[in-house]
Coordinates of C-alpha atoms and ligand atoms in Angstrom, one line a residue:
M1 CA -2.1 -4.5 1.6
Q2 CA 1.5 -5.4 2.5
I3 CA 3.5 -2.2 2.6
G4 CA 6.6 -0.9 4.2
C5 CA 10.0 0.5 3.4
H6 CA 13.7 -0.2 3.4
V7 CA 14.9 -0.2 7.0
S8 CA 18.3 0.0 8.6
I9 CA 20.1 -2.9 10.4
S10 CA 22.4 -0.5 12.2
G11 CA 23.3 -1.9 15.7
S12 CA 22.2 -5.5 14.9
I13 CA 20.2 -7.2 12.3
D14 CA 17.1 -7.7 14.5
K15 CA 16.9 -3.9 14.8
A16 CA 15.5 -4.0 11.3
V17 CA 12.3 -5.5 12.6
D18 CA 12.0 -2.9 15.3
N19 CA 12.5 -0.2 12.7
A20 CA 9.8 -1.7 10.5
V21 CA 7.3 -2.1 13.4
E22 CA 8.0 1.5 14.5
R23 CA 7.1 2.7 10.9
E24 CA 3.9 0.6 10.9
C25 CA 5.2 -1.5 8.1
S26 CA 3.6 -4.8 7.0
A27 CA 6.5 -5.4 4.6
F28 CA 10.2 -4.4 4.6
Q29 CA 13.6 -4.6 2.9
I30 CA 17.1 -4.7 4.4
F31 CA 20.7 -5.0 3.4
T32 CA 21.9 -8.1 5.4
R33 CA 25.3 -6.3 5.9
N34 CA 27.1 -3.0 5.1
P35 CA 26.1 -2.4 1.4
R36 CA 29.2 -0.3 0.7
G37 CA 31.9 -2.9 1.2
W38 CA 32.9 -6.2 -0.3
H39 CA 33.3 -7.9 3.0
A40 CA 30.3 -9.4 4.9
K41 CA 30.7 -10.3 8.6
E42 CA 29.4 -13.8 9.1
L43 CA 25.9 -14.0 10.7
S44 CA 26.1 -15.6 14.2
E45 CA 23.6 -18.1 15.5
E46 CA 22.5 -15.4 17.9
D47 CA 22.0 -12.8 15.1
I48 CA 19.8 -15.3 13.2
K49 CA 17.8 -16.3 16.2
N50 CA 17.1 -12.7 17.3
F51 CA 16.0 -11.7 13.9
K52 CA 13.7 -14.6 13.4
D53 CA 12.2 -14.4 16.9
K54 CA 11.5 -10.7 16.5
L55 CA 9.9 -11.2 13.1
K56 CA 7.7 -14.0 14.4
A57 CA 6.6 -11.8 17.3
S58 CA 5.7 -8.9 14.9
K59 CA 2.7 -9.1 12.7
I60 CA 4.8 -8.9 9.6
D61 CA 4.5 -11.9 7.2
Q62 CA 7.9 -13.5 6.5
F63 CA 6.9 -13.5 2.8
A64 CA 6.6 -9.8 2.8
T65 CA 10.3 -9.4 3.6
C66 CA 13.3 -9.1 1.2
A67 CA 16.9 -8.2 1.1
H68 CA 18.8 -6.1 -1.4
M69 CA 22.2 -6.9 -2.8
P70 CA 25.0 -4.6 -1.7
Y71 CA 26.2 -1.9 -4.1
L72 CA 29.6 -3.0 -5.3
P73 CA 29.0 -6.3 -7.1
N74 CA 28.6 -6.0 -10.9
L75 CA 27.1 -9.2 -12.3
S76 CA 27.7 -8.2 -15.9
S77 CA 31.3 -7.1 -15.3
P78 CA 33.8 -7.9 -18.1
K79 CA 36.7 -7.9 -15.6
P80 CA 37.4 -11.5 -14.6
D81 CA 38.3 -10.8 -10.9
G82 CA 35.5 -8.2 -10.5
F83 CA 33.0 -10.7 -12.0
E84 CA 34.2 -13.5 -9.8
K85 CA 34.0 -11.4 -6.6
S86 CA 30.5 -10.3 -7.7
V87 CA 29.3 -13.9 -8.2
K88 CA 30.7 -14.9 -4.8
S89 CA 28.9 -12.0 -3.2
L90 CA 25.6 -13.0 -4.8
V91 CA 26.0 -16.6 -3.6
E92 CA 26.9 -15.4 -0.1
E93 CA 23.8 -13.2 0.0
V94 CA 21.5 -16.0 -1.2
E95 CA 22.9 -18.1 1.7
R96 CA 22.5 -15.3 4.2
C97 CA 18.9 -14.8 3.2
G98 CA 18.3 -18.5 3.6
K99 CA 19.7 -18.5 7.2
L100 CA 17.5 -15.5 8.1
G101 CA 14.4 -16.9 6.5
I102 CA 14.1 -14.0 4.0
P103 CA 12.5 -15.4 0.9
Y104 CA 13.6 -12.8 -1.7
L105 CA 16.9 -11.2 -2.7
V106 CA 16.7 -8.2 -5.0
T107 CA 19.6 -7.7 -7.4
H108 CA 20.5 -5.1 -10.0
L109 CA 21.6 -6.5 -13.4
G110 CA 25.0 -4.7 -13.5
S111 CA 26.9 -2.8 -16.1
H112 CA 28.6 -4.3 -19.1
L113 CA 31.0 -1.3 -19.0
G114 CA 30.9 -0.7 -22.7
T115 CA 31.5 -4.2 -23.9
G116 CA 28.0 -4.5 -25.4
E117 CA 24.6 -5.8 -24.3
E118 CA 25.0 -9.3 -25.7
E119 CA 28.3 -10.1 -23.8
G120 CA 27.0 -8.4 -20.7
I121 CA 23.8 -10.5 -20.7
K122 CA 25.8 -13.7 -21.2
R123 CA 27.9 -12.9 -18.0
L124 CA 24.8 -11.9 -16.1
V125 CA 23.0 -15.1 -16.9
K126 CA 26.1 -17.1 -15.9
A127 CA 26.3 -15.3 -12.6
L128 CA 22.6 -15.7 -11.8
T129 CA 22.6 -19.4 -12.8
T130 CA 25.6 -20.1 -10.5
A131 CA 23.8 -18.5 -7.6
G132 CA 20.6 -20.4 -8.6
Q133 CA 22.4 -23.6 -7.6
V134 CA 22.4 -22.7 -3.9
K135 CA 20.1 -25.2 -2.2
N136 CA 17.7 -23.2 -0.2
D137 CA 14.3 -21.6 -0.8
V138 CA 15.5 -18.1 -1.5
M139 CA 14.4 -16.6 -4.8
I140 CA 16.6 -14.1 -6.6
L141 CA 14.6 -11.1 -8.0
L142 CA 15.9 -9.2 -11.0
E143 CA 15.2 -5.5 -10.7
N144 CA 14.3 -3.5 -13.8
T145 CA 16.9 -0.7 -14.3
A146 CA 16.6 3.0 -14.9
G147 CA 18.2 2.6 -18.3
Q148 CA 21.6 4.2 -17.4
K149 CA 24.5 3.9 -19.8
N150 CA 25.8 0.3 -20.2
S151 CA 23.0 -1.2 -18.3
V152 CA 20.4 -3.8 -19.5
G153 CA 16.9 -4.7 -18.3
S154 CA 15.1 -1.4 -18.3
D155 CA 13.0 -2.6 -21.2
F156 CA 10.4 -5.2 -20.1
K157 CA 11.0 -7.2 -23.3
Q158 CA 14.7 -7.5 -22.6
L159 CA 14.1 -8.1 -18.9
G160 CA 11.8 -11.0 -19.9
E161 CA 14.3 -12.4 -22.4
I162 CA 17.0 -12.5 -19.6
F163 CA 14.5 -13.9 -17.1
K164 CA 13.5 -16.8 -19.3
Q165 CA 17.1 -18.0 -19.7
L166 CA 17.4 -18.6 -15.9
K167 CA 17.3 -22.1 -14.5
P168 CA 16.0 -23.5 -12.3
A169 CA 13.0 -21.2 -12.9
K170 CA 11.7 -21.6 -9.3
K171 CA 14.8 -19.8 -8.0
F172 CA 14.1 -16.6 -9.9
G173 CA 11.5 -13.8 -9.9
V174 CA 11.3 -10.1 -10.7
C175 CA 11.2 -6.9 -8.6
L176 CA 9.7 -3.9 -10.4
D177 CA 10.8 -0.4 -9.4
T178 CA 8.3 2.3 -10.5
C179 CA 10.9 5.1 -10.6
H180 CA 13.1 3.0 -12.8
A181 CA 10.2 2.1 -15.1
F182 CA 9.1 5.7 -15.4
V183 CA 12.5 7.2 -16.2
S184 CA 13.1 4.5 -18.7
G185 CA 10.0 5.6 -20.6
Y186 CA 6.9 3.8 -19.1
D187 CA 4.2 6.4 -18.5
L188 CA 2.9 5.7 -15.0
R189 CA 1.3 9.2 -14.5
T190 CA -2.3 8.2 -15.2
E191 CA -4.6 5.2 -14.5
K192 CA -4.5 4.4 -18.2
G193 CA -0.7 4.7 -18.3
V194 CA -0.4 2.3 -15.3
K195 CA -2.8 -0.2 -16.9
D196 CA -0.8 -0.2 -20.2
T197 CA 2.5 -0.4 -18.5
F198 CA 1.5 -3.5 -16.5
K199 CA -0.1 -5.0 -19.6
E200 CA 3.4 -4.7 -21.2
F201 CA 4.9 -6.3 -18.1
E202 CA 2.4 -9.1 -18.2
K203 CA 3.2 -9.7 -21.9
H204 CA 7.0 -9.9 -21.5
V205 CA 7.7 -11.0 -18.0
G206 CA 4.4 -12.2 -16.5
M207 CA 2.6 -10.8 -13.4
E208 CA 3.0 -14.2 -11.6
N209 CA 6.8 -13.5 -11.6
L210 CA 6.5 -10.2 -9.9
K211 CA 7.3 -10.8 -6.2
I212 CA 8.2 -7.4 -4.8
L213 CA 7.3 -3.9 -6.0
H214 CA 9.6 -1.0 -5.2
L215 CA 7.3 2.0 -5.0
N216 CA 9.2 5.2 -5.6
D217 CA 8.2 8.4 -7.2
A218 CA 10.7 9.9 -9.6
K219 CA 12.7 13.1 -9.4
G220 CA 13.4 13.0 -13.1
E221 CA 11.2 13.3 -16.1
I222 CA 9.8 10.4 -18.1
G223 CA 12.5 8.7 -20.2
C224 CA 15.4 10.7 -18.6
N225 CA 17.2 7.5 -17.3
L226 CA 18.0 9.3 -14.1
D227 CA 17.9 7.0 -11.0
R228 CA 16.7 9.5 -8.5
H229 CA 13.9 8.4 -6.2
Y230 CA 11.4 10.9 -4.7
H231 CA 8.6 11.1 -2.2
I232 CA 5.3 9.3 -3.0
G233 CA 3.0 11.6 -5.0
L234 CA 5.4 14.6 -5.1
G235 CA 7.6 13.5 -8.0
N236 CA 7.0 13.4 -11.7
I237 CA 4.8 10.3 -11.5
G238 CA 2.5 12.0 -9.1
E239 CA -0.4 11.1 -7.0
E240 CA -2.8 9.7 -9.6
G241 CA -0.2 7.3 -11.0
M242 CA 1.1 6.2 -7.6
T243 CA -2.4 5.6 -6.4
A244 CA -3.2 3.5 -9.5
V245 CA -0.1 1.4 -9.0
I246 CA -0.8 0.8 -5.3
K247 CA -4.3 -0.3 -6.0
L248 CA -3.3 -2.7 -8.8
I249 CA -0.5 -4.2 -6.8
S250 CA -2.2 -4.6 -3.5
K251 CA -5.1 -6.3 -5.2
K252 CA -2.6 -8.9 -6.3
K253 CA -1.2 -9.2 -2.8
I254 CA 2.4 -8.3 -3.9
P255 CA 4.4 -6.6 -1.1
I256 CA 5.2 -3.0 -1.7
V257 CA 8.5 -1.6 -0.5
L258 CA 9.4 2.1 -0.5
E259 CA 13.0 3.4 -1.1
T260 CA 12.2 7.0 -0.8
P261 CA 14.6 9.7 0.5
I262 CA 14.6 11.1 4.0
D263 CA 14.9 14.8 4.0
D264 CA 13.3 18.1 5.1
T265 CA 10.2 17.4 3.0
R266 CA 9.4 14.0 4.5
D267 CA 10.8 10.9 6.2
D268 CA 9.9 7.2 5.7
F269 CA 7.3 7.2 8.5
E270 CA 5.4 9.8 6.5
N271 CA 5.8 8.1 3.1
V272 CA 4.5 4.8 4.5
R273 CA 1.5 6.6 6.0
I274 CA 0.8 8.5 2.8
V275 CA 0.7 5.3 0.7
K276 CA -1.9 3.9 3.1
E277 CA -3.9 7.2 2.8
L278 CA -3.9 7.1 -1.0
V279 CA -5.9 3.8 -1.0
Ligands
ZN301 ZN1 17.5 -1.8 -6.3
ZN302 ZN1 16.8 3.3 -8.0

């Protein structure tokens, strides 16, 4: 089983590996830069070397690492300058991941801001296709959404339809978030529910395209569209469902990454440990 959590790069990017090792992770996710701004400071040769050296020295497989896009870009934006900046940011991140040897970049699908799904998807596909031209081995992973207003891709059928439009195909994959799936209506609370959900996923997207699993329990109820992650087993998905997901995913050797909160109830050290205990 490859399992870990999102870790901070605070201080310098190689600190992410220390943070992952400390938490006994065998997989991890980072932001390659401050996720709250548009500007990304260029990675120096030294940053890159330190990150790669530390990763090599750890027992973590390079293919169990991923980066997440920053928060501000909106790949479905109807505003021309906002769209352009977002595409530029996506291209930049694909390049940064390539330099760091990170194989996967997870991205949200953006918001069409009320202009309709069809137009939003057109822009999204254009943005992704542009970034797909970057010549390196980084794969862009589309993350299923929680089904918030003006978003697309919470429904596996629609996610699959978007995914199939992307070329070259080898540059694209999918990241499934369990919290997002649950709050958009997929019942992950029981073993049967999990089985049925992944059957749907297989039908529309294909398990071979699933490269990273975001394992999060949900604060909200099924179908509520609320993107609020919760501690593993303590949310509305619960222990039975989480356990069934972990078993199914680790059998397929897909890296599992937690994006759970850090609060008085638990921190990420504990959530990582609990996932290992559940199987
Ligand atoms: Zn995400
Ligand atoms: Zn989320």
